[in-house]
Coordinates of C-alpha atoms in Angstrom, one line a residue:
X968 CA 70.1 101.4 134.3
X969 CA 73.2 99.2 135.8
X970 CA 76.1 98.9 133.9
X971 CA 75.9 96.3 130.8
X972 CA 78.9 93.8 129.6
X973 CA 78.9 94.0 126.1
X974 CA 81.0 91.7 123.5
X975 CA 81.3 94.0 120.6
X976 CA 83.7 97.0 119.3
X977 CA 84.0 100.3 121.1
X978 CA 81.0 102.6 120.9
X979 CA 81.4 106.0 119.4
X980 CA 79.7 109.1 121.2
X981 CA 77.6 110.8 119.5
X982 CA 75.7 114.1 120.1
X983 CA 73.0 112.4 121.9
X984 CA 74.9 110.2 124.1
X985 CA 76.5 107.1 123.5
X986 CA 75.6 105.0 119.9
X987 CA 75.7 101.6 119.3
X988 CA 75.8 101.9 116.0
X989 CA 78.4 104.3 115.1
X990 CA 81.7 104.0 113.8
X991 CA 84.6 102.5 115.2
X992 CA 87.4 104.5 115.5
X993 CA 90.6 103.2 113.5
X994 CA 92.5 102.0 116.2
X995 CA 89.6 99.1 116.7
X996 CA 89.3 96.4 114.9
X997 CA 86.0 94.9 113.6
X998 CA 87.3 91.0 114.7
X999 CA 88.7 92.4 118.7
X1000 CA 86.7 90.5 121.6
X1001 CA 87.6 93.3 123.9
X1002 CA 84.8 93.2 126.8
X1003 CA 84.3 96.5 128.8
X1004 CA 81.2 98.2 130.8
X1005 CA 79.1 100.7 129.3
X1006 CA 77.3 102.9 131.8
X1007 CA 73.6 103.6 130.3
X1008 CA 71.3 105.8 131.9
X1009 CA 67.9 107.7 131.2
X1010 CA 70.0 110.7 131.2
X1011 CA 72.4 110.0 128.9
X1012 CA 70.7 107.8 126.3
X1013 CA 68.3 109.7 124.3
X1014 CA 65.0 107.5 124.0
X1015 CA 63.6 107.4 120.9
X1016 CA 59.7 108.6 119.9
X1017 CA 58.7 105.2 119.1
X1018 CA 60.4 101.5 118.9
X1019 CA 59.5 99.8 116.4
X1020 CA 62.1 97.5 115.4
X1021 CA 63.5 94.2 116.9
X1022 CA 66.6 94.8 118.5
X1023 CA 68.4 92.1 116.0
X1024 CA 67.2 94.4 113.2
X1025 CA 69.0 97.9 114.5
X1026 CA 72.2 97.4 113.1
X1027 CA 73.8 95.5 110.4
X1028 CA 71.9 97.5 107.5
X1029 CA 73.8 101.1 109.0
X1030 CA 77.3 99.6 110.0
X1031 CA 79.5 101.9 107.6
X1032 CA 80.8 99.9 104.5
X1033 CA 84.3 99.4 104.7
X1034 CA 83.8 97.7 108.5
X1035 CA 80.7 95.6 108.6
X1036 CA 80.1 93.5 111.4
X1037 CA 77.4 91.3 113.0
X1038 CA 76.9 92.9 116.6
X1039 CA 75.9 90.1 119.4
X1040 CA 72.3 91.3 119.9
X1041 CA 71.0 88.6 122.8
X1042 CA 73.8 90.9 124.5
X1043 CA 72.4 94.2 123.0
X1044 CA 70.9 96.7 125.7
X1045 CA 67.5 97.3 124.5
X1046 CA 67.9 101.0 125.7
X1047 CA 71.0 101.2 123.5
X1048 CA 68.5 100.6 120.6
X1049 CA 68.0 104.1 119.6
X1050 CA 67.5 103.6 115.5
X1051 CA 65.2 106.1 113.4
X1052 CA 61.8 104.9 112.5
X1053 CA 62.7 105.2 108.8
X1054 CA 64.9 103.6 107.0
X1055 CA 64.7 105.3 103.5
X1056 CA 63.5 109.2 102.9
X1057 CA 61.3 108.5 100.2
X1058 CA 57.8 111.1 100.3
X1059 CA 56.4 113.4 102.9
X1060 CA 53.8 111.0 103.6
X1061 CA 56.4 108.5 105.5
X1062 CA 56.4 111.3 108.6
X1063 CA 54.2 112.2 111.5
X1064 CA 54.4 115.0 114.2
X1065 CA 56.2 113.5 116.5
X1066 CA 59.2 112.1 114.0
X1067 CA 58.9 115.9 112.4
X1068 CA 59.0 117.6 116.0
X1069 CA 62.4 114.7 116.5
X1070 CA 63.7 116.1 113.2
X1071 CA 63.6 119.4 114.1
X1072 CA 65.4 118.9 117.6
X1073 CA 68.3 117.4 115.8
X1074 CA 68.7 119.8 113.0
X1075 CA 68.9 122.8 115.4
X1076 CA 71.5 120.8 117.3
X1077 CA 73.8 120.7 113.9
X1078 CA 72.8 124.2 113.9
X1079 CA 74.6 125.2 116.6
X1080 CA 77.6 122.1 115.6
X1081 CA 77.8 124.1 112.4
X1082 CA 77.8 128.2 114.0
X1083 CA 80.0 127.2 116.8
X1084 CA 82.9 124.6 116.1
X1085 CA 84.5 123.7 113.0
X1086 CA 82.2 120.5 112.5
X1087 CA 81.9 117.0 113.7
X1088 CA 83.6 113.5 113.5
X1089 CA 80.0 111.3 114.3
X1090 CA 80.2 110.5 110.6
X1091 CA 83.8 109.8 110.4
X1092 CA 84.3 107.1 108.1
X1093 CA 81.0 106.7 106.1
X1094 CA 80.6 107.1 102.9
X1095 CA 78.0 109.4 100.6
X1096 CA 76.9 108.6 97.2
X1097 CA 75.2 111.2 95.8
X1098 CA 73.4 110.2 91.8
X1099 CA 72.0 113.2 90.5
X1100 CA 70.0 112.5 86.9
X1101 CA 69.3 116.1 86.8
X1102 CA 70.6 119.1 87.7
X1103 CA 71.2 120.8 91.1
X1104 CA 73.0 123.1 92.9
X1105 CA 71.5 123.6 96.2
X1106 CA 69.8 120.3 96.8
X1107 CA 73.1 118.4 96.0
X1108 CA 75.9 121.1 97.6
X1109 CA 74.1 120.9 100.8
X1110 CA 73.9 117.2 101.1
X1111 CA 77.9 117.1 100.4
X1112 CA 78.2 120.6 102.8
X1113 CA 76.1 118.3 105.4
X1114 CA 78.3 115.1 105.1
X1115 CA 81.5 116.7 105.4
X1116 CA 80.4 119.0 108.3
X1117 CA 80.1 115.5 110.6
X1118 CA 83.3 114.0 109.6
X1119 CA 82.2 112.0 106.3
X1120 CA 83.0 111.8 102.9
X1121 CA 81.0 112.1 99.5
X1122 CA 81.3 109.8 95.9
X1123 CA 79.6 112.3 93.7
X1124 CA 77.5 112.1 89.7
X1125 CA 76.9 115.5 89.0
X1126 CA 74.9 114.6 85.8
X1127 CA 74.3 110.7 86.2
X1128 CA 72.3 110.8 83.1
X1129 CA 75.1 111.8 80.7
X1130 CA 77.8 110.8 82.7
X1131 CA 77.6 107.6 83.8
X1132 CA 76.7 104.0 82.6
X1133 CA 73.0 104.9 82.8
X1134 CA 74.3 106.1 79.1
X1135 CA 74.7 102.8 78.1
X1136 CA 71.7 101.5 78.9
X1137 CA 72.0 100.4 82.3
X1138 CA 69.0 100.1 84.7
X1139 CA 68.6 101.9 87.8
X1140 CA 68.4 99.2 89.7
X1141 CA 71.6 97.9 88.6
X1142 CA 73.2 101.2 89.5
X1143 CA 71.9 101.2 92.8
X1144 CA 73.0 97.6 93.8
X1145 CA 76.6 98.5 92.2
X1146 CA 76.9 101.9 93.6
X1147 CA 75.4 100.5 97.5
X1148 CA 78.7 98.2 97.3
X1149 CA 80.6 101.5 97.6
X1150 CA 79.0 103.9 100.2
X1151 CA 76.8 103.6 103.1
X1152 CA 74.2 105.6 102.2
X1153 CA 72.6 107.2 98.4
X1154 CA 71.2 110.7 97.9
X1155 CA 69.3 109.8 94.6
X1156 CA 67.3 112.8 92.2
X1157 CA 66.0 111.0 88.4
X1158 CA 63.7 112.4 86.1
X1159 CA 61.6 109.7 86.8
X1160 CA 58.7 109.7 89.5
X1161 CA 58.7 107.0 91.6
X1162 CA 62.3 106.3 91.0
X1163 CA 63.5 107.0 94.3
X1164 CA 60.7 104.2 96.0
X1165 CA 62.3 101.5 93.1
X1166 CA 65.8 102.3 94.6
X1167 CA 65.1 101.7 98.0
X1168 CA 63.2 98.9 96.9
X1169 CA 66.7 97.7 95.9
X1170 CA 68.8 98.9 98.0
X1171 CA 70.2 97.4 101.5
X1172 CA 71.3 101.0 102.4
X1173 CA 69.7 104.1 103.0
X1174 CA 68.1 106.0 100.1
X1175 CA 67.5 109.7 100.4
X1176 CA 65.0 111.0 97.5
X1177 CA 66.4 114.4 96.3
X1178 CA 63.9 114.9 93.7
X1179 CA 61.9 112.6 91.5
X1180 CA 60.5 114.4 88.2
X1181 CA 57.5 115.8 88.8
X1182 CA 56.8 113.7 92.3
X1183 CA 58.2 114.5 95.3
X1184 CA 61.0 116.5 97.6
X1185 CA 61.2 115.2 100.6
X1186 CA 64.0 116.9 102.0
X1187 CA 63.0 120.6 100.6
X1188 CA 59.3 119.8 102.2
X1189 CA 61.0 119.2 105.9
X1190 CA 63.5 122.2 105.5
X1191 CA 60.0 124.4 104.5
X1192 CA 58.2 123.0 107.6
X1193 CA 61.1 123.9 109.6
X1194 CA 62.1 127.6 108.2
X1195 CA 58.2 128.2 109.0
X1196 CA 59.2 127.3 112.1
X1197 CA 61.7 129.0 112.5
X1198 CA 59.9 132.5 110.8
X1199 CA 56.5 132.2 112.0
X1200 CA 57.3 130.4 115.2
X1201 CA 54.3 127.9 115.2
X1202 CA 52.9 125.9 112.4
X1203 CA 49.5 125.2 113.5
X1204 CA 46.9 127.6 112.7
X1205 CA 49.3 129.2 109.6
X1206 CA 48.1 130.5 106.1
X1207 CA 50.1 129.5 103.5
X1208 CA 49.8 130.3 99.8
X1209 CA 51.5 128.2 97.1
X1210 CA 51.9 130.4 94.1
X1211 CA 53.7 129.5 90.7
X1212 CA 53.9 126.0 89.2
X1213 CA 51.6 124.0 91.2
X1214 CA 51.0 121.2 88.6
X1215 CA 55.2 120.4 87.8
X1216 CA 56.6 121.4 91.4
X1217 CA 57.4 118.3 93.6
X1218 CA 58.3 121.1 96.1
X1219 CA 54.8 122.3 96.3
X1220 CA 53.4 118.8 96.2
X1221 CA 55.7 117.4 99.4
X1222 CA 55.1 120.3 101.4
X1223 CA 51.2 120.3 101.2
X1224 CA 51.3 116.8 102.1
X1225 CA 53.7 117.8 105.2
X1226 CA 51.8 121.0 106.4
X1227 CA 48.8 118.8 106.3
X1228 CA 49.8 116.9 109.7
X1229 CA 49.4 120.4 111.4
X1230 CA 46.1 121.7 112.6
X1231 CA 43.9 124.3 111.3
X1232 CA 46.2 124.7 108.3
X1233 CA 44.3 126.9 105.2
X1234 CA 46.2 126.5 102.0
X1235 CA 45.4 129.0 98.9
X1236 CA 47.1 127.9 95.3
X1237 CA 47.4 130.7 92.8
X1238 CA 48.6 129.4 89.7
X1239 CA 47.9 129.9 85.5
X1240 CA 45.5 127.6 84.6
X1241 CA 48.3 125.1 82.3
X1242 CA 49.6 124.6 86.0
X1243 CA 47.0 124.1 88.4
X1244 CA 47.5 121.8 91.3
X1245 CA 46.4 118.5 90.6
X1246 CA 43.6 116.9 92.2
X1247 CA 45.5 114.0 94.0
X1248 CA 46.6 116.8 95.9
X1249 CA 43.2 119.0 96.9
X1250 CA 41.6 115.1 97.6
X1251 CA 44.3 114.7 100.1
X1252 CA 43.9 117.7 101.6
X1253 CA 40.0 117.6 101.9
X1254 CA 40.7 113.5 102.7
X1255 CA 42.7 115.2 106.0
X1256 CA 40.6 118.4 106.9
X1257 CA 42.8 120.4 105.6
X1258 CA 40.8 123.9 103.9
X1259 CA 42.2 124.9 100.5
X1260 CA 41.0 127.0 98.2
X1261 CA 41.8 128.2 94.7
X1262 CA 42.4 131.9 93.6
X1263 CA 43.9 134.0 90.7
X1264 CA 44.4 137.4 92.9
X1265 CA 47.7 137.3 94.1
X1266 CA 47.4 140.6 95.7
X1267 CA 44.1 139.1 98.0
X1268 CA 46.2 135.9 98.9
X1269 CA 49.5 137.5 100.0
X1270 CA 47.6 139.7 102.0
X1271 CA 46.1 137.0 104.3
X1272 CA 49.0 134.5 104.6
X1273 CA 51.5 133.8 106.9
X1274 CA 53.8 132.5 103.9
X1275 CA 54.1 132.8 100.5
X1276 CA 55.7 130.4 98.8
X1277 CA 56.4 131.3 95.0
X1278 CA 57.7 128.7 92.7
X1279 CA 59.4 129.4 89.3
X1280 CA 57.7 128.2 86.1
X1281 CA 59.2 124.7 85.1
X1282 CA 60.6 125.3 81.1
X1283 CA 61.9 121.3 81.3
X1284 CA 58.4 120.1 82.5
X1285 CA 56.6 121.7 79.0
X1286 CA 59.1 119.6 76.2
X1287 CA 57.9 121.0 72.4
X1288 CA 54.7 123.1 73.9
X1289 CA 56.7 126.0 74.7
X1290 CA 54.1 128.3 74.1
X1291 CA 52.3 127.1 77.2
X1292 CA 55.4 127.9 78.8
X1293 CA 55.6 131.4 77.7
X1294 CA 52.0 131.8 78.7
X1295 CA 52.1 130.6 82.2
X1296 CA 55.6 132.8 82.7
X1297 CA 55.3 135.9 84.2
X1298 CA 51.3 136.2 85.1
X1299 CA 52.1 135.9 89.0
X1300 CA 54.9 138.1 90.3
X1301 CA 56.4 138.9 93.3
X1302 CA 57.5 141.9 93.9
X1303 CA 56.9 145.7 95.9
X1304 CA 53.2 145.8 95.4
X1305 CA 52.8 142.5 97.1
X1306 CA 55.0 143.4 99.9
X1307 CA 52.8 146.7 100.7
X1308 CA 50.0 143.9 101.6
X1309 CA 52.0 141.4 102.9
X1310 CA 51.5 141.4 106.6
X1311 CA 54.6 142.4 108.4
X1312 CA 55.2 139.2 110.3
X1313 CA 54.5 136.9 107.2
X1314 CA 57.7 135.6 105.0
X1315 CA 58.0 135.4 101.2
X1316 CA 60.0 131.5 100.3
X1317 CA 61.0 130.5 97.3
X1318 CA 62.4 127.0 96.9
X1319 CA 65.3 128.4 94.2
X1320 CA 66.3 128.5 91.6
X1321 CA 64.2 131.9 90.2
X1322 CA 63.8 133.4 87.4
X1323 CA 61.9 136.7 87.1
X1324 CA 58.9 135.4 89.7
X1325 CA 60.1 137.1 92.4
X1326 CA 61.8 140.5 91.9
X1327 CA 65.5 141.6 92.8
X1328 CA 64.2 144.0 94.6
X1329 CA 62.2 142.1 97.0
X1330 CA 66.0 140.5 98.4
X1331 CA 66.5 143.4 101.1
X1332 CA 63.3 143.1 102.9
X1333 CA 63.2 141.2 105.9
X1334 CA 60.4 139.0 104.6
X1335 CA 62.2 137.8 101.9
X1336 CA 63.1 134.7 104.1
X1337 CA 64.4 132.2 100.7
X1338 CA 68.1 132.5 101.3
X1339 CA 67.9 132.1 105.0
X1340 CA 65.4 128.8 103.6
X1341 CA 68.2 127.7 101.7
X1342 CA 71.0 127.6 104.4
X1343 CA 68.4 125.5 106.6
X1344 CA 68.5 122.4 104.0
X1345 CA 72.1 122.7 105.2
X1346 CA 70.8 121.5 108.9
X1347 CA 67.9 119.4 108.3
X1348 CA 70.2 117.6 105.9
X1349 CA 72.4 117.1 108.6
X1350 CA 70.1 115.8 111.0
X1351 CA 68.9 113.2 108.2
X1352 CA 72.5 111.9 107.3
X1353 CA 72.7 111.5 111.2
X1354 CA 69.5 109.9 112.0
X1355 CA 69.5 107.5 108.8
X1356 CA 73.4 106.0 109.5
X1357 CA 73.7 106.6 113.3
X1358 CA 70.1 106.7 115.0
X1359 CA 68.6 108.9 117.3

């Protein structure tokens, strides 16, 4: 493309080439009328999977708070419009291949930013809010990890339900347009299902769903897909069985509706009967092709996957009925019996935290693939914090 004059602040560079939307360094100022060329070319732009959006929509909704400004878009370079197809992560349903295959690009890019420097400065200046309702440690270490490893910074609830004015009675929704005035982007996990679609309902920012009651994951769906990836090395064609708390686990839930997409998929659930999957789940999957079937041999199962995915048994999810709890506990165990049938390239995963469901034992094996799991939320959380505030 020949060189473009462009009224509007300095562009940052970002991993992918050069981004209109990014930050402007310090030294800029939002009000300067500086004028200057910017050289854009096929090969140094990254093109996006698919444009959706007008040009005058790309950027005003991910400027960075603290330095809003109105670019001049009948100057903007269409090719400079490189902005994510989403603008919230709410469900699993929101993504197709292609964004998934995008994804997945970018997160073994901050992969390698993470392994081989000391981090990044494409987030330099943005701001993080994470409002956790519930508790977390992986889920809400790695978003902060993931921020601060490009360059940004993190307001943090730890327990938003105690700790904060949701104590007094306030509404959600009031939280979410007080807390958007602060930060450029909220990482949201309530107790509520559905909570996460009324934020971004609200909100003018970007809303990440870390976890809505009983609904969805999001963000531990697309690090599963990707560690199955990265195990297995394809995800067409796999076996995968989903043992544990089917009925309670938004993990579970998300990441059937994301292994779905991929063909010739066969899904086997092996829970206690209190905790069966639900049927909006097997509809779905029938509603998409996808063969599923039901089984209470965990032995048979493991021995035909190409994943296992155990889950633990959800105490908070049974309230006063705790002896449903203590008879759904313990019935479907992983451990050295069904590693002697597990086939040697397949991989045991575990969303964490566990209990007793899958053995200490199992750790040293080279199947046991759920800490490894674990440290890619680190990536794929990176690649979302990128995507959602900078673009592709």
């Amino acid at each position: 493309m020949a060189s473009s004059t462009l009224s509007a602040p300095v562009m940052q560079k970002d991993i992918h080439g050069w981004n209109p939307c990014a930050r402007i360094s310090s030294n800029d100022r939002v009000n300067s009328h500086r004028t200057f060329n910017c050289s854009l070319s096929t090969n140094t732009v990254r093109k996006p999977l698919f444009f959706r959006a007008h040009p005058a929509s790309i950027c005003p909704r991910h400027v960075s708070a603290s330095q809003r400004y109105w670019l001049d878009t009948k100057k903007f370079p269409v090719s400079c419009a490189s902005k994510f197809q989403l603008d919230d992560v709410i469900e699993s349903q929101q993504f197709d291949t292609d964004i998934l295959n995008g994804i997945f690009e970018v997160a073994f890019e901050m992969e390698r930013i993470e392994k081989n420097s000391p981090g990044s400065n494409i987030l330099k200046g943005y701001l993080m809010a994470t409002l956790f309702y519930e508790p977390s440690t992986r889920t809400r270490l790695s978003f902060e990890s993931a921020m601060k490893r490009l360059g940004g910074e993190v307001l943090t609830t730890e327990n938003a339900r105690e700790f904060s004015s949701a104590a007094k009675g306030e509404t959600l929704e009031d939280t979410i347009r007080t807390v958007e005035g602060y930060s450029d982007i909220i990482i949201l996990r309530h107790f509520e299902g559905g909570a996460a679609k009324r934020a971004a309902s609200t909100a003018t920012i970007p809303v990440i769903n870390a976890g809505d009651g009983p609904g969805q994951h999001p963000t531990q769906a697309l690090l599963d897909v990707y560690t199955i990836k990265r195990e297995i090395g394809r995800l067409d064609g796999i076996s995968l069985g989903l043992v544990g708390d089917l009925a309670n686990g938004r993990t579970v839930r998300s990441l059937a509706y994301l292994i779905a997409k991929y063909k010739k998929v066969k899904i086997y659930f092996v829970a206690p009967d209190v905790v069966k999957m639900k049927d909006d789940i097997k509809d779905y999957l029938t509603s998409m092709g996808v063969e599923w079937e039901e089984s209470s041999d965990l032995l048979e199962v493991a021995s035909k996957c190409d994943v296992v995915y155990q889950t633990r048994i959800q105490k908070e999810r049974f309230g006063e009925r705790i002896d449903l709890y203590e008879a759904a506990r313990g019935k479907y165990i992983v451990d050295k019996k069904v590693l002697d049938v597990l086939p040697k390239h397949a991989v045991i995963m575990h969303p964490l935290p566990r209990l007793d469901e899958i053995t200490v034992d199992v750790d040293g094996d080279p199947r046991a693939a759920y800490f490894r799991q674990a440290k890619n939320g680190l990536y794929i959380r990176m690649a979302l914090l990128k995507l959602l505030l900078l673009g592709w």
